[in-house]
Structure formats: structure tokens, C-alpha cells
Tab-separated table of C-alpha atoms in Angstrom:
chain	number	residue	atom	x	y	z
A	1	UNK	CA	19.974	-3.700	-8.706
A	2	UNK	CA	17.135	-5.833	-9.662
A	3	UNK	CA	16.989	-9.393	-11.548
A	4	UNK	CA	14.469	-11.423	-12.874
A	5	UNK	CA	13.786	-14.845	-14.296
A	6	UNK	CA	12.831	-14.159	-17.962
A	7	UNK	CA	11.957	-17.882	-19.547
A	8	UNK	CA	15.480	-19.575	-19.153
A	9	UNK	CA	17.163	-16.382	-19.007
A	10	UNK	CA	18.696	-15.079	-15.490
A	11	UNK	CA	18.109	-10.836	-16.624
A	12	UNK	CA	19.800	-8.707	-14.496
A	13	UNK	CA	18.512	-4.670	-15.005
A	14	UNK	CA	20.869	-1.417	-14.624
A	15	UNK	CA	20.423	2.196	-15.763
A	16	UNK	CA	23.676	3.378	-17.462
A	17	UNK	CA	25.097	6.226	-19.803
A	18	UNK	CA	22.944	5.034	-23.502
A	19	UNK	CA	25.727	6.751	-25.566
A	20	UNK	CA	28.687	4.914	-23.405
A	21	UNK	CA	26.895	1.673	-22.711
A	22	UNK	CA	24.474	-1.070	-24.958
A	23	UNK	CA	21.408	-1.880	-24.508
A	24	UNK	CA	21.240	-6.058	-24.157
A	25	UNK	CA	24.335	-7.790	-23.618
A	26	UNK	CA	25.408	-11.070	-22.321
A	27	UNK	CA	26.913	-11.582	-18.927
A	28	UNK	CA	29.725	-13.840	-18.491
A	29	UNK	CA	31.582	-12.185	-15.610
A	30	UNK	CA	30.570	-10.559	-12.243
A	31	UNK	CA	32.573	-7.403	-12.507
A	32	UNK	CA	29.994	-6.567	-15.477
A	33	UNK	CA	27.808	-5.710	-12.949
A	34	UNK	CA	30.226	-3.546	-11.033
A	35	UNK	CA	31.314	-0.871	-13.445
A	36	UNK	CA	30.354	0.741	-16.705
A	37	UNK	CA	31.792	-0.479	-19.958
A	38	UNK	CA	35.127	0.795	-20.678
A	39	UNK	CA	37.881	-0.415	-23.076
A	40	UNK	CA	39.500	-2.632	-20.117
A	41	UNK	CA	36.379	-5.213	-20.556
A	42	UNK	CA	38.438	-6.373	-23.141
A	43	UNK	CA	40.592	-7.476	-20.442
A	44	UNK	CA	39.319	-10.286	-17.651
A	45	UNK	CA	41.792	-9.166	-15.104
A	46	UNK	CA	39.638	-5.767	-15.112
A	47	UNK	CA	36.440	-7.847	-14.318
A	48	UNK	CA	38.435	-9.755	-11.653
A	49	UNK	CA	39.257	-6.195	-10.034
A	50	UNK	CA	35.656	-4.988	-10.373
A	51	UNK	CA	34.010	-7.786	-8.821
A	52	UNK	CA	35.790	-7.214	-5.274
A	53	UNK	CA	33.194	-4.020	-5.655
A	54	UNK	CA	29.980	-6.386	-5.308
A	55	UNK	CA	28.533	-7.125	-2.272
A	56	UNK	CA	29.348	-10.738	-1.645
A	57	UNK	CA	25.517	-12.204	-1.284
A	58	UNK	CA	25.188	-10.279	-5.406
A	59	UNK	CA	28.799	-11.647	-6.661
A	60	UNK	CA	27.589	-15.095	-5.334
A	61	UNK	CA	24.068	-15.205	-6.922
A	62	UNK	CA	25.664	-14.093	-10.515
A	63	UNK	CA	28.437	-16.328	-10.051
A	64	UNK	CA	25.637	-19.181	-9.709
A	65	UNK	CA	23.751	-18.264	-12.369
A	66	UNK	CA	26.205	-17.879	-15.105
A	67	UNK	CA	27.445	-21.468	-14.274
A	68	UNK	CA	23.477	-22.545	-14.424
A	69	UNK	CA	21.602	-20.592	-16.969
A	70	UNK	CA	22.348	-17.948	-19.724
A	71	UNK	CA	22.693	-14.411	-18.033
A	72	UNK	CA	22.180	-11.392	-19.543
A	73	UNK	CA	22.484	-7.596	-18.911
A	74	UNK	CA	19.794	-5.085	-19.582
A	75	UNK	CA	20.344	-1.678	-19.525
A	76	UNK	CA	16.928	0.331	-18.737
A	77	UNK	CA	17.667	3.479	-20.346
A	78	UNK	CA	17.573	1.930	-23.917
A	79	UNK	CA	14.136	0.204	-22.754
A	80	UNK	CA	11.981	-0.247	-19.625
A	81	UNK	CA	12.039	-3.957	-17.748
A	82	UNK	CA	8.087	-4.715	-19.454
A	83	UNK	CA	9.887	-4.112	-22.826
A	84	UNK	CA	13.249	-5.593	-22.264
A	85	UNK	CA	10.383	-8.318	-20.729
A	86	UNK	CA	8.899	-8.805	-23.871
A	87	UNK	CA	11.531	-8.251	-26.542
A	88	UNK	CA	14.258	-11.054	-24.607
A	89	UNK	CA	10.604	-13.508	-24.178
A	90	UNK	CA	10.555	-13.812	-28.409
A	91	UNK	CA	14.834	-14.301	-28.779
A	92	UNK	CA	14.910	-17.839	-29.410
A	93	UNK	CA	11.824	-17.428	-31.849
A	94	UNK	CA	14.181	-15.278	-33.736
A	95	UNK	CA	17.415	-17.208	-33.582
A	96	UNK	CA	15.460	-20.313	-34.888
A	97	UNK	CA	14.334	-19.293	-37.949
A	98	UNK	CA	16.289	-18.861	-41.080
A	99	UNK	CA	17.044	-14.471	-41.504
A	100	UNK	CA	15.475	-12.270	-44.185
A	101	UNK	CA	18.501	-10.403	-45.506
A	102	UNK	CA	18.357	-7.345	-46.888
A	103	UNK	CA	21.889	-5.378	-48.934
A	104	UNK	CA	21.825	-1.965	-49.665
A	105	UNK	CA	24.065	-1.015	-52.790
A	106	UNK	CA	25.119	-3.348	-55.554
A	107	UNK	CA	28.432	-1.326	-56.557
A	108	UNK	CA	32.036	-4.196	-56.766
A	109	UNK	CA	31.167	-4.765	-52.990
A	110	UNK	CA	27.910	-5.417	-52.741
A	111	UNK	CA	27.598	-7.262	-55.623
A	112	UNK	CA	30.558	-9.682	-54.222
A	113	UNK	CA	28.736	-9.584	-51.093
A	114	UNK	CA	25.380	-11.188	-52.015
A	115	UNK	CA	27.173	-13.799	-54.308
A	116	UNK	CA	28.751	-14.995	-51.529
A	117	UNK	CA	25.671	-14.952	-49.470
A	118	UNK	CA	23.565	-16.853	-51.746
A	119	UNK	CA	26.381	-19.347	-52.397
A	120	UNK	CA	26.827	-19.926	-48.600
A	121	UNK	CA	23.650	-18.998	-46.772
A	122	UNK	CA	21.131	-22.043	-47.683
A	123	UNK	CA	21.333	-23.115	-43.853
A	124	UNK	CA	20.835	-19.798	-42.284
A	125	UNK	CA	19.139	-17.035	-45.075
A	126	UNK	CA	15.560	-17.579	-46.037
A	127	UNK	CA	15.637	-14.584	-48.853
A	128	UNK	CA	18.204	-12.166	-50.122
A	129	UNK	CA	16.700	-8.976	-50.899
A	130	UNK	CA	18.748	-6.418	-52.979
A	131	UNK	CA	18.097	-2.265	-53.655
A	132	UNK	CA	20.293	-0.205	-55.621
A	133	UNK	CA	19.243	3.125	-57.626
A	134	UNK	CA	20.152	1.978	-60.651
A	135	UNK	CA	17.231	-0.678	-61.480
A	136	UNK	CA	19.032	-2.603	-64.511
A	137	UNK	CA	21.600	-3.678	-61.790
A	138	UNK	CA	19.023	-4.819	-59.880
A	139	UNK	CA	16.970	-6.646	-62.181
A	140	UNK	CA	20.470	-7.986	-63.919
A	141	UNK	CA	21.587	-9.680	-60.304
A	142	UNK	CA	17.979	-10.945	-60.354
A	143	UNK	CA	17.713	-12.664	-63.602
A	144	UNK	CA	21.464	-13.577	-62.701
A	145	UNK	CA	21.449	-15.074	-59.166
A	146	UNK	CA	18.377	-17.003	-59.077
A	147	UNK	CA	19.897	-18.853	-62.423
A	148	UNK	CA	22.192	-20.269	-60.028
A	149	UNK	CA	21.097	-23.404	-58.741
A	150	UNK	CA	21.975	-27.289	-57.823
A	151	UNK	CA	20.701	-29.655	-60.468
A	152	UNK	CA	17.502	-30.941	-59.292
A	153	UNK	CA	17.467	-28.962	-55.745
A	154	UNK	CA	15.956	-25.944	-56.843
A	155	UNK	CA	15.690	-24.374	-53.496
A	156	UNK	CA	18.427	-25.388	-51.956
A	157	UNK	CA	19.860	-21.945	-52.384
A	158	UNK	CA	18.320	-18.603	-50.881
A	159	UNK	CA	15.806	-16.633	-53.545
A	160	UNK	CA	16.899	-13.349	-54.438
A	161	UNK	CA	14.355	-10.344	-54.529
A	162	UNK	CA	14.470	-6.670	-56.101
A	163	UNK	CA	13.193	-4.333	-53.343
A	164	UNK	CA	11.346	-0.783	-53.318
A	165	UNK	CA	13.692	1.765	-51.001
A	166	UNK	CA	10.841	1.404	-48.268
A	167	UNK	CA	11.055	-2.133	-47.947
A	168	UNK	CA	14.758	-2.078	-46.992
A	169	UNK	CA	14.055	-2.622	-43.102
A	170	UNK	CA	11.345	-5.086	-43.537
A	171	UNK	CA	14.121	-7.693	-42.929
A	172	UNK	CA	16.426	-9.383	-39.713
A	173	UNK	CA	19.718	-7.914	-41.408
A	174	UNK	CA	19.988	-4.797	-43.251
A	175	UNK	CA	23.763	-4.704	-45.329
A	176	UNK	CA	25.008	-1.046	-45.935
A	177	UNK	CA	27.199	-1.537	-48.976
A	178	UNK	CA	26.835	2.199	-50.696
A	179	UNK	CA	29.909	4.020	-51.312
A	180	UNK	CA	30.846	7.265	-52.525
A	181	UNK	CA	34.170	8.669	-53.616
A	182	UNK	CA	36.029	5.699	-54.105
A	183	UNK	CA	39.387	7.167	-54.882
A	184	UNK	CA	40.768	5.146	-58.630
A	185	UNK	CA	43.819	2.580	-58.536
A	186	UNK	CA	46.766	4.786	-58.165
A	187	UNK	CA	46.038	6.310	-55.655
A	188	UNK	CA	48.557	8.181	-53.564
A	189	UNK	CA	46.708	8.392	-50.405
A	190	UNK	CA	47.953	5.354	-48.311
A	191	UNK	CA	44.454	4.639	-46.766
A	192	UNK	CA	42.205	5.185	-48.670
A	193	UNK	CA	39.467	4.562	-46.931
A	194	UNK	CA	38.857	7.629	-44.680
A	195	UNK	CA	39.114	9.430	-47.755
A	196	UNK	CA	35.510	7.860	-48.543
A	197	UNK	CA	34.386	9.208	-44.908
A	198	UNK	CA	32.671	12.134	-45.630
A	199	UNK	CA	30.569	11.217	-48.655
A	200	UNK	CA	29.550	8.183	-46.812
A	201	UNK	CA	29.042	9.580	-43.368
A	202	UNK	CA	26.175	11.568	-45.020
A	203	UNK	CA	24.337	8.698	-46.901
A	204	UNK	CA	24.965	6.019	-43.804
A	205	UNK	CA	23.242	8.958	-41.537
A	206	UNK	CA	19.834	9.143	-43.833
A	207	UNK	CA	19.606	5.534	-43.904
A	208	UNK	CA	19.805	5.377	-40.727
A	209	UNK	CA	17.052	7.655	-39.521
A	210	UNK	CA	15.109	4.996	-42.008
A	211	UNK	CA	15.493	2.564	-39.622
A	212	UNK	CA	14.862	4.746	-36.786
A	213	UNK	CA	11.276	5.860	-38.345
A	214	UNK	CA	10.817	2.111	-38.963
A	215	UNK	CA	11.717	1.041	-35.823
A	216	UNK	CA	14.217	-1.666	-37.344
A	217	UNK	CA	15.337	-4.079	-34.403
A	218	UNK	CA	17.034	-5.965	-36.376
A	219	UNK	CA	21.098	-6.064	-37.014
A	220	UNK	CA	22.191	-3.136	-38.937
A	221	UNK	CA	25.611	-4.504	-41.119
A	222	UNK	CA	28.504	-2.104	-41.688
A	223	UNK	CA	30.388	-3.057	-45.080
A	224	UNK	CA	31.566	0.164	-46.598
A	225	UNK	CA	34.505	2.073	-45.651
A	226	UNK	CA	35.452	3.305	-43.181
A	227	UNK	CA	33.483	0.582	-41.424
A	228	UNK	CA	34.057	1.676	-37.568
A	229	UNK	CA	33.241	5.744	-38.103
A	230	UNK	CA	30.428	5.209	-40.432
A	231	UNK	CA	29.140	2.733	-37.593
A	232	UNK	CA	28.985	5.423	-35.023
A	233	UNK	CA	27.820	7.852	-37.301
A	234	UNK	CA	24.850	5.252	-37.954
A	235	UNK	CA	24.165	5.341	-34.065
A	236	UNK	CA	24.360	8.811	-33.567
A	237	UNK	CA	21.632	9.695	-36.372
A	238	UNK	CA	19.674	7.428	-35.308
A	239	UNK	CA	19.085	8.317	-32.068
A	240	UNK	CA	18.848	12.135	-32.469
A	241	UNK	CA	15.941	13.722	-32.836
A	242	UNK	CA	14.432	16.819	-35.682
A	243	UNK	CA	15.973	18.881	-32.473
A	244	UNK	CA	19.344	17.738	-32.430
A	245	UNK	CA	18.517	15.799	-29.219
A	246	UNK	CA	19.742	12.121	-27.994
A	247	UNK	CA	17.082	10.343	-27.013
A	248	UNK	CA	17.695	6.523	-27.411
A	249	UNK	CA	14.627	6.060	-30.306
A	250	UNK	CA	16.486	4.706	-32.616
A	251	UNK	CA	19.370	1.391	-33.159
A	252	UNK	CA	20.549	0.177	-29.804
A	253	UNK	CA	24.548	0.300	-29.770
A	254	UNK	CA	24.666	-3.668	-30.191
A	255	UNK	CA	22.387	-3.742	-33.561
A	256	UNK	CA	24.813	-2.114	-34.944
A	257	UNK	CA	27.822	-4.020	-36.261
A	258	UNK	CA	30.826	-3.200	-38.724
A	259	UNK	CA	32.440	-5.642	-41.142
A	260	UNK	CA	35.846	-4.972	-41.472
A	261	UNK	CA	38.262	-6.906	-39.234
A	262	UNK	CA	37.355	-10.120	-41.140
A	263	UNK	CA	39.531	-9.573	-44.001
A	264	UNK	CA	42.446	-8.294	-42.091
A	265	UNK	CA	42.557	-11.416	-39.872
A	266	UNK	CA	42.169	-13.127	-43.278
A	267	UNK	CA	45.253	-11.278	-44.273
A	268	UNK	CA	47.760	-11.627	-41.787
A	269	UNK	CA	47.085	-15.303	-41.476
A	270	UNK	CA	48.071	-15.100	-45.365
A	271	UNK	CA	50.951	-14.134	-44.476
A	272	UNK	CA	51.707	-16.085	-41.427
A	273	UNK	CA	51.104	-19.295	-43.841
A	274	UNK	CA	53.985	-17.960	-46.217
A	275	UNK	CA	56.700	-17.442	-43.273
A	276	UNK	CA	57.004	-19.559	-40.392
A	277	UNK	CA	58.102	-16.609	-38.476
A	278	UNK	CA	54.536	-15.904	-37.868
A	279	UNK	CA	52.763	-19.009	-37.900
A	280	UNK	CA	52.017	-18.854	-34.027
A	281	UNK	CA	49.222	-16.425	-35.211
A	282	UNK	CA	47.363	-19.181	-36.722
A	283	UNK	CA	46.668	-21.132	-33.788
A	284	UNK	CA	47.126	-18.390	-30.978
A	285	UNK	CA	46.837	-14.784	-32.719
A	286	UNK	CA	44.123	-12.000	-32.678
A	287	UNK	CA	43.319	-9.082	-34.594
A	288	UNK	CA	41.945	-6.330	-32.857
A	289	UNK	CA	40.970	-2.161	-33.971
A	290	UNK	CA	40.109	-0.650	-37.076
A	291	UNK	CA	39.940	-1.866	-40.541
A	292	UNK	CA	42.587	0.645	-41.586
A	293	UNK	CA	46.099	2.018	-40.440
A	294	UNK	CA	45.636	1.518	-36.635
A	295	UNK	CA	45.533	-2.140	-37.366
A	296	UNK	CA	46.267	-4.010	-34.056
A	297	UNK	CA	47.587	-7.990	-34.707
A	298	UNK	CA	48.851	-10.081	-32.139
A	299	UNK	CA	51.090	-12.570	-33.290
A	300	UNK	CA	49.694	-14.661	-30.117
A	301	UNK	CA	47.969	-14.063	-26.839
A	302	UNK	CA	49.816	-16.557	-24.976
A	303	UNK	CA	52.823	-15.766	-26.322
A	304	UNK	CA	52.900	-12.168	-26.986
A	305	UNK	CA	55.762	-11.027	-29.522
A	306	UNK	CA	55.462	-7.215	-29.782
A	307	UNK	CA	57.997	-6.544	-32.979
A	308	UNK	CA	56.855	-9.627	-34.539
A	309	UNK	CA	53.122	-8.814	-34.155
A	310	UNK	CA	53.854	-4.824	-35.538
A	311	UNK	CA	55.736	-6.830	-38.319
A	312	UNK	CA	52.575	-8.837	-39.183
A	313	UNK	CA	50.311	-5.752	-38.580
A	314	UNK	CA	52.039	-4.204	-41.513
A	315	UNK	CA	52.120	-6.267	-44.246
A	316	UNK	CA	48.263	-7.227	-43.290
A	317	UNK	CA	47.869	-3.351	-43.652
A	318	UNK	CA	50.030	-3.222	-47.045
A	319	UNK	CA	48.062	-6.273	-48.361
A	320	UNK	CA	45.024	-4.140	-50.328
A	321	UNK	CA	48.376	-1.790	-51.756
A	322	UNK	CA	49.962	-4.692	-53.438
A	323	UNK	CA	46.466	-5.227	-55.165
A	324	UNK	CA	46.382	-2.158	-55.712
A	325	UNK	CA	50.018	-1.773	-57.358
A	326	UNK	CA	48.465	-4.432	-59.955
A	327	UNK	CA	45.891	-1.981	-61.270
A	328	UNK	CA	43.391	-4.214	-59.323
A	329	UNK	CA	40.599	-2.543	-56.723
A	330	UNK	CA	41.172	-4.923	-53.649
A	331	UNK	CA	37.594	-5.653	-53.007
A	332	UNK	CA	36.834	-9.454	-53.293
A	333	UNK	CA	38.602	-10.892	-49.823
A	334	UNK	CA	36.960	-8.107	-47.862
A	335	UNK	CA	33.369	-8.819	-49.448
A	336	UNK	CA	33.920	-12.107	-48.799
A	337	UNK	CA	35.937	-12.508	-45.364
A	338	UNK	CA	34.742	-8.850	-43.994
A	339	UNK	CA	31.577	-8.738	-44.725
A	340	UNK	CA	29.512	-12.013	-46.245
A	341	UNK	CA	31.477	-14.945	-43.963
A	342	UNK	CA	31.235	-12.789	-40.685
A	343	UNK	CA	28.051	-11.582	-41.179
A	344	UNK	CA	26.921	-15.519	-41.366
A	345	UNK	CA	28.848	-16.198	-38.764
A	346	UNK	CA	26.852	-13.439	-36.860
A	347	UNK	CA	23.985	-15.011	-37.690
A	348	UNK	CA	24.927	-18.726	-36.689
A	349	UNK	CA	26.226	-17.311	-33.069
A	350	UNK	CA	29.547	-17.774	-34.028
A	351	UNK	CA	32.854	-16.418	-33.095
A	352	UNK	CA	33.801	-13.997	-35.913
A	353	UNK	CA	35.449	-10.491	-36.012
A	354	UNK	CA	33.451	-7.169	-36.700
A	355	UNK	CA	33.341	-3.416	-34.880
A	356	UNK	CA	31.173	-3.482	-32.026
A	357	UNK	CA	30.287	-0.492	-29.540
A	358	UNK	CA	32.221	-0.174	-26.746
A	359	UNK	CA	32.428	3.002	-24.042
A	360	UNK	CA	30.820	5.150	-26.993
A	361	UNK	CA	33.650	3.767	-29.895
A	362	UNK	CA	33.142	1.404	-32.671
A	363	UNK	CA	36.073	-0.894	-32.803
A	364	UNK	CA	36.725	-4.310	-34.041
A	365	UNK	CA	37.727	-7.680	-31.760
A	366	UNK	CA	36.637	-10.840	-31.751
A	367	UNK	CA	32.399	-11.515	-30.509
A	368	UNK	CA	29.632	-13.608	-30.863
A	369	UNK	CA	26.081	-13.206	-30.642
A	370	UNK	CA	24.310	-15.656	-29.640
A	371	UNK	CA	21.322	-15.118	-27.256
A	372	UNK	CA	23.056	-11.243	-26.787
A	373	UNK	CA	26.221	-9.612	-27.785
A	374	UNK	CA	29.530	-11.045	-26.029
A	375	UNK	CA	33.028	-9.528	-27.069
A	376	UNK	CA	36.108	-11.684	-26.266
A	377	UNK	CA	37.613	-11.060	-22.945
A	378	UNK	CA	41.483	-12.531	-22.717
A	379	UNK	CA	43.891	-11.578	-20.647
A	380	UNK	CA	45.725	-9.098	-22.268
A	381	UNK	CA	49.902	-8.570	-22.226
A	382	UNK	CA	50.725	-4.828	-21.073
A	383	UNK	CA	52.148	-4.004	-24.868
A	384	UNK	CA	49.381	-5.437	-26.942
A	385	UNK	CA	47.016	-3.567	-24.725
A	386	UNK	CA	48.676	-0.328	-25.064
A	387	UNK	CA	48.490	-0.578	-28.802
A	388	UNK	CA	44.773	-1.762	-28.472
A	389	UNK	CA	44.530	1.436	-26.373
A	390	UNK	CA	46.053	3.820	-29.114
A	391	UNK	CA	43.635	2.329	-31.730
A	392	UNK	CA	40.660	2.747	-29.712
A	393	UNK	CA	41.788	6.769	-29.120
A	394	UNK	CA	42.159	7.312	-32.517
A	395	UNK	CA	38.884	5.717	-33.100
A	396	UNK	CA	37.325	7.923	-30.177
A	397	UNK	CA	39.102	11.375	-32.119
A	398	UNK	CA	37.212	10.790	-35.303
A	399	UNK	CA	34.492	13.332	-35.653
């Protein structure tokens, strides 16, 4: 195992499994080092087990570091140590300046979405550019959103731009908001959302092989259902080759991200502000899984209710139906709390929920990027994990 002193950055390089493990991601306990990534890194007593597997003179020198310096892990077979070198040398260039955003799609979603962004993204989004094949939409959220403005600060808000198809990855965030199939209000289906898979899984795959062929290292942004498949579909045709080969050209795992938790955090603190029976999620709960029926809320980590939690995990489910029922398509709080919020929050290095890559599944917790990707590690009861556990198999069965 080798390290080296990148700028301020402790790196620390290891060859593992590409289509199990990211590429870049930050270190925050020893036991990283020690194993592959598997769903237990969700869970700090794992990392506390794996650590006894370093020699002591390694465990000491990370432990060290981490308290000194930001540490980061860098796994070889996405990229060699010059160009992990080089690439982690120009981070803080990126994180300092403002993000050219770029949204795919401007159907109820992605219209919502880059309202929202230009509304809230003056600190952290330099332009908003938007594609969509029908060029009257585009040119009517031109005319519309750059109309919107603050007396007298005339820039305070991000421009908006219409963009050719080829200039879609010429940006630091690329927003996959195309859809196909949405079934109409009145549905019977109960989730509707895998419904949309198919359809989706196709276009998701060709615009990903876009960014492959343009070498995109930028943060590829999930928003369309379903949000966790449709993220590993992303991955996998990106890194396969005209032979049907994997061979790690294309997004890393971690530039990948799905927004889809957001909203159904959003929604079960709804609820847990209407009955008092839940409000312990407010201040101590986490959402964890799928944005779909293998939902996971915890009514509180500290605290750890199991019925109470599957109580809240429903109605937080239930929440688009009752939208639905109305004769309404329940697409404004996941636009908004999904997808435009988090994916500032991304940007900022914030804590926020989305789908991120874990032991070759997309699945949703709570994770920040700031200099690299870090995913919440708590330590987890024995019933919420078991749950977490049946959410991330279901994830893993999806084809």
C-alpha cells in the first residue's frame, strides 16, 4: 500500500474491483483501508472490526493523518497515481469557482428543476444551460427565466442558455431530467416509477456513452425515475465498450449521483410535523434506500423505534398517491427537494441525501462531497440495518 503527499492532501493508493468499488473517495476511518466496500461501511462498528486487520505502524499513520490533514482514497484501477496526481492537484480550483450547470429535458420536472435552480443558485451556479428536443420549450424558458430578475441587480441571478445536444457535457453538472412513459393520474400501478424503467434505461444509456466519448469528469445528476436503476444503468454504459467489454473509460462510480431520497426525507418529516408520534425524526431520523417502495426511514438513530419508523416509511411512500388521488402529477416537492436543493447542496459540500454507488448498487443515504465523496457512517441498530439490507438486495436484483 502506497501513500503520498498530494498538496494538502494525505492520498493513500489501492487497486480494487472498478465495478464494486469508486474511484476517489474520502477517508475518514482506518478500516477503509482494510477491506473492500460493502454495504456494512454504512456502519462504523464494521470499520472498527476492519481496522484490527492493519498492521499497527499503517493504522497509526492514517489515524494521524485524518486528525491532521484531509485523507483521501484512490483506487488505481479507475486511474494510475500520475493521473489521480494530477486530477486531485486542480480540486480546490474546481470547488472554488461558481459550476456551469447543464439540465437535460424540460418536461413538468425539469422545468421545476431549473426554476428552482435559478431562484436559489446565485452563490454557487455561474450559468444554467438547458436542451430539450422540442426548441419552442427551450427558447420559451429562455425568454422566460432570464425575465426574472431583482430590481436593479441584474445579475444577481444565474443566466440561462439554450444549448446544441453536443454541448450538453461542456459543463461541471450535467441534470438527466428526460422521461418516457409516464403512466397518467389514475394510475393503478402503486409505484409507478419502475414502470418508467425501461423507456428510460434506454435513453439514460445513450447519454451516457455521450459523456463517455466526451470524457465528462464532471457530476452526472440522476432526476428521473427510477433514480437508483437508471444510475447504474448510466455507469454500466458508460464504461462498456463497442465490444460489450468493462473497461473503466467512462463515469467513475462517484460522478454519478441520483436525486431521489431528498423528497422522501422531505416527506416523512411532513408528516412527523403533523403527529407528535414521530417528531423524534426531525431532530434524530434518517432516510435511507430507494426513492420508491423499499423506502427505509428511521424514526431516530439513537433511539431506534422499528414499528414507528415502518409507520412513517409508509405514509412518506403513500405521500405522491394522495397527490395523485387529487388528479394532480406529484412532481413539484421532488423537483425541488430531490433534485434542485440536493443537487446545490452537492455542490456547496453539504450534507444532503441522493443514491450513491456502493459494492456495485446505487442506493440513497445521507453524503457529502466535499474535497471527495463521503457517505454517512452511524452506528446502526440490528433492525434498521436489516431493512437497509433488504433495500439494498432489491436494489442489487434489478436488471
Amino acid at each position: 500500500m502506497e501513500s503520498a503527499m498530494i498538496g494538502s492532501k494525505k492520498v493513500f493508493f489501492v487497486e480494487r474491483e472498478p465495478q464494486k468499488n469508486r474511484g476517489l473517495i474520502k477517508l475518514t476511518h482506518t478500516g477503509m483501508l482494510a477491506e473492500s466496500e460493502t454495504l456494512q461501511w454504512l456502519n462504523v462498528v464494521q470499520f472498527s472490526r476492519a481496522a484490527i486487520k492493519l498492521d499497527n505502524t499503517i493504522r497509526e499513520e492514517v489515524q494521524n493523518a485524518i486528525k491532521k490533514e484531509p485523507v483521501l482514497l484512490a483506487n488505481t484501477a479507475w486511474k494510475s497515481k500520475e493521473e489521480w496526481a494530477a486530477y486531485i492537484s486542480n480540486i480546490d480550483n474546481i470547488n472554488k469557482r461558481k459550476k456551469r450547470v447543464h439540465l437535460l429535458a424540460l418536461g413538468d420536472v425539469g422545468s421545476t428543476v431549473v426554476i428552482a435552480l435559478k431562484l436559489l443558485g446565485s452563490r454557487d451556479i455561474q450559468t444554467l444551460g438547458i436542451y430539450d428536443m422540442n426548441k419552442d420549450v427551450c427558447q420559451r424558458w429562455e425568454i422566460e427565466l432570464n425575465q426574472v430578475s431583482f430590481a436593479r441587480r441584474y445579475d444577481a441571478l444565474p443566466e440561462v442558455e439554450i444549448l446544441e445536444e453536443t454541448q450538453l457535457f461542456d459543463c461541471d453538472v450535467f441534470v438527466f431530467c428526460a422521461s418516457k412513459g409516464i403512466p397518467p393520474v389514475g394510475t393503478e400501478e402503486k409505484d409507478v416509477r419502475m414502470v418508467q424503467y425501461e423507456a428510460n434505461k434506454e435513453i439514460i444509456s445513450s447519454f451516457a456513452k455521450q459523456a463517455r466519448n466526451k470524457n465528462f469528469q464532471g457530476l452526472f445528476a440522476v432526476v428521473s425515475d427510477p433514480v437508483d436503476p437508471l444510475c447504474k444503468a448510466a455507469f454500466l454504459a458508460s464504461n462498456t465498450n463497442e465490444a460489450g467489454e468493462f473497461d473503466c473509460k467512462g463515469l467513475r462510480p462517484e460522478q454519478i449521483q441520483g436525486y431521489g431520497l431528498g423528497v422522501m426525507n422531505a416527506r416523512a418529516a411532513y408528516y412527523a410535523k403533523k403527529d407528535s408520534k414521530y417528531s423524534d425524526f426531525l431532530t434524530e431520523g434518517r432516510a435511507f434506500g430507494p426513492h420508491g417502495q423499499d423506502l427505509v426511514i428511521a424514526n431516530s438513530i439513537l433511539h431506534y423505534d422499528d414499528e414507528r419508523s415502518k409507520e412513517l416509511t409508509q405514509l412518506a411512500i403513500d405521500a405522491n398517491l394522495r397527490v395523485r388521488d387529487m388528479g394532480f402529477k406529484p412532481y413539484v416537492a421532488p423537483a425541488i427537494s430531490s433534485a434542485a436543493i440536493s443537487i446545490l447542496q452537492t455542490i456547496q459540500g453539504e450534507w444532503h441525501y441522493s443514491s450513491n454507488f456502493l459494492d456495485g448498487v446505487y442506493m440513497g443515504c445521507r453524503n457529502r462531497t466535499q474535497i471527495a465523496l463521503e457517505l454517512e457512517t452511524l452506528l446502526l441498530p440490528k433492525a434498521l440495518f436489516e431493512r437497509i439490507q433488504k433495500a439494498f438486495d432489491g436494489l442489487e436484483a434489478i436488471e
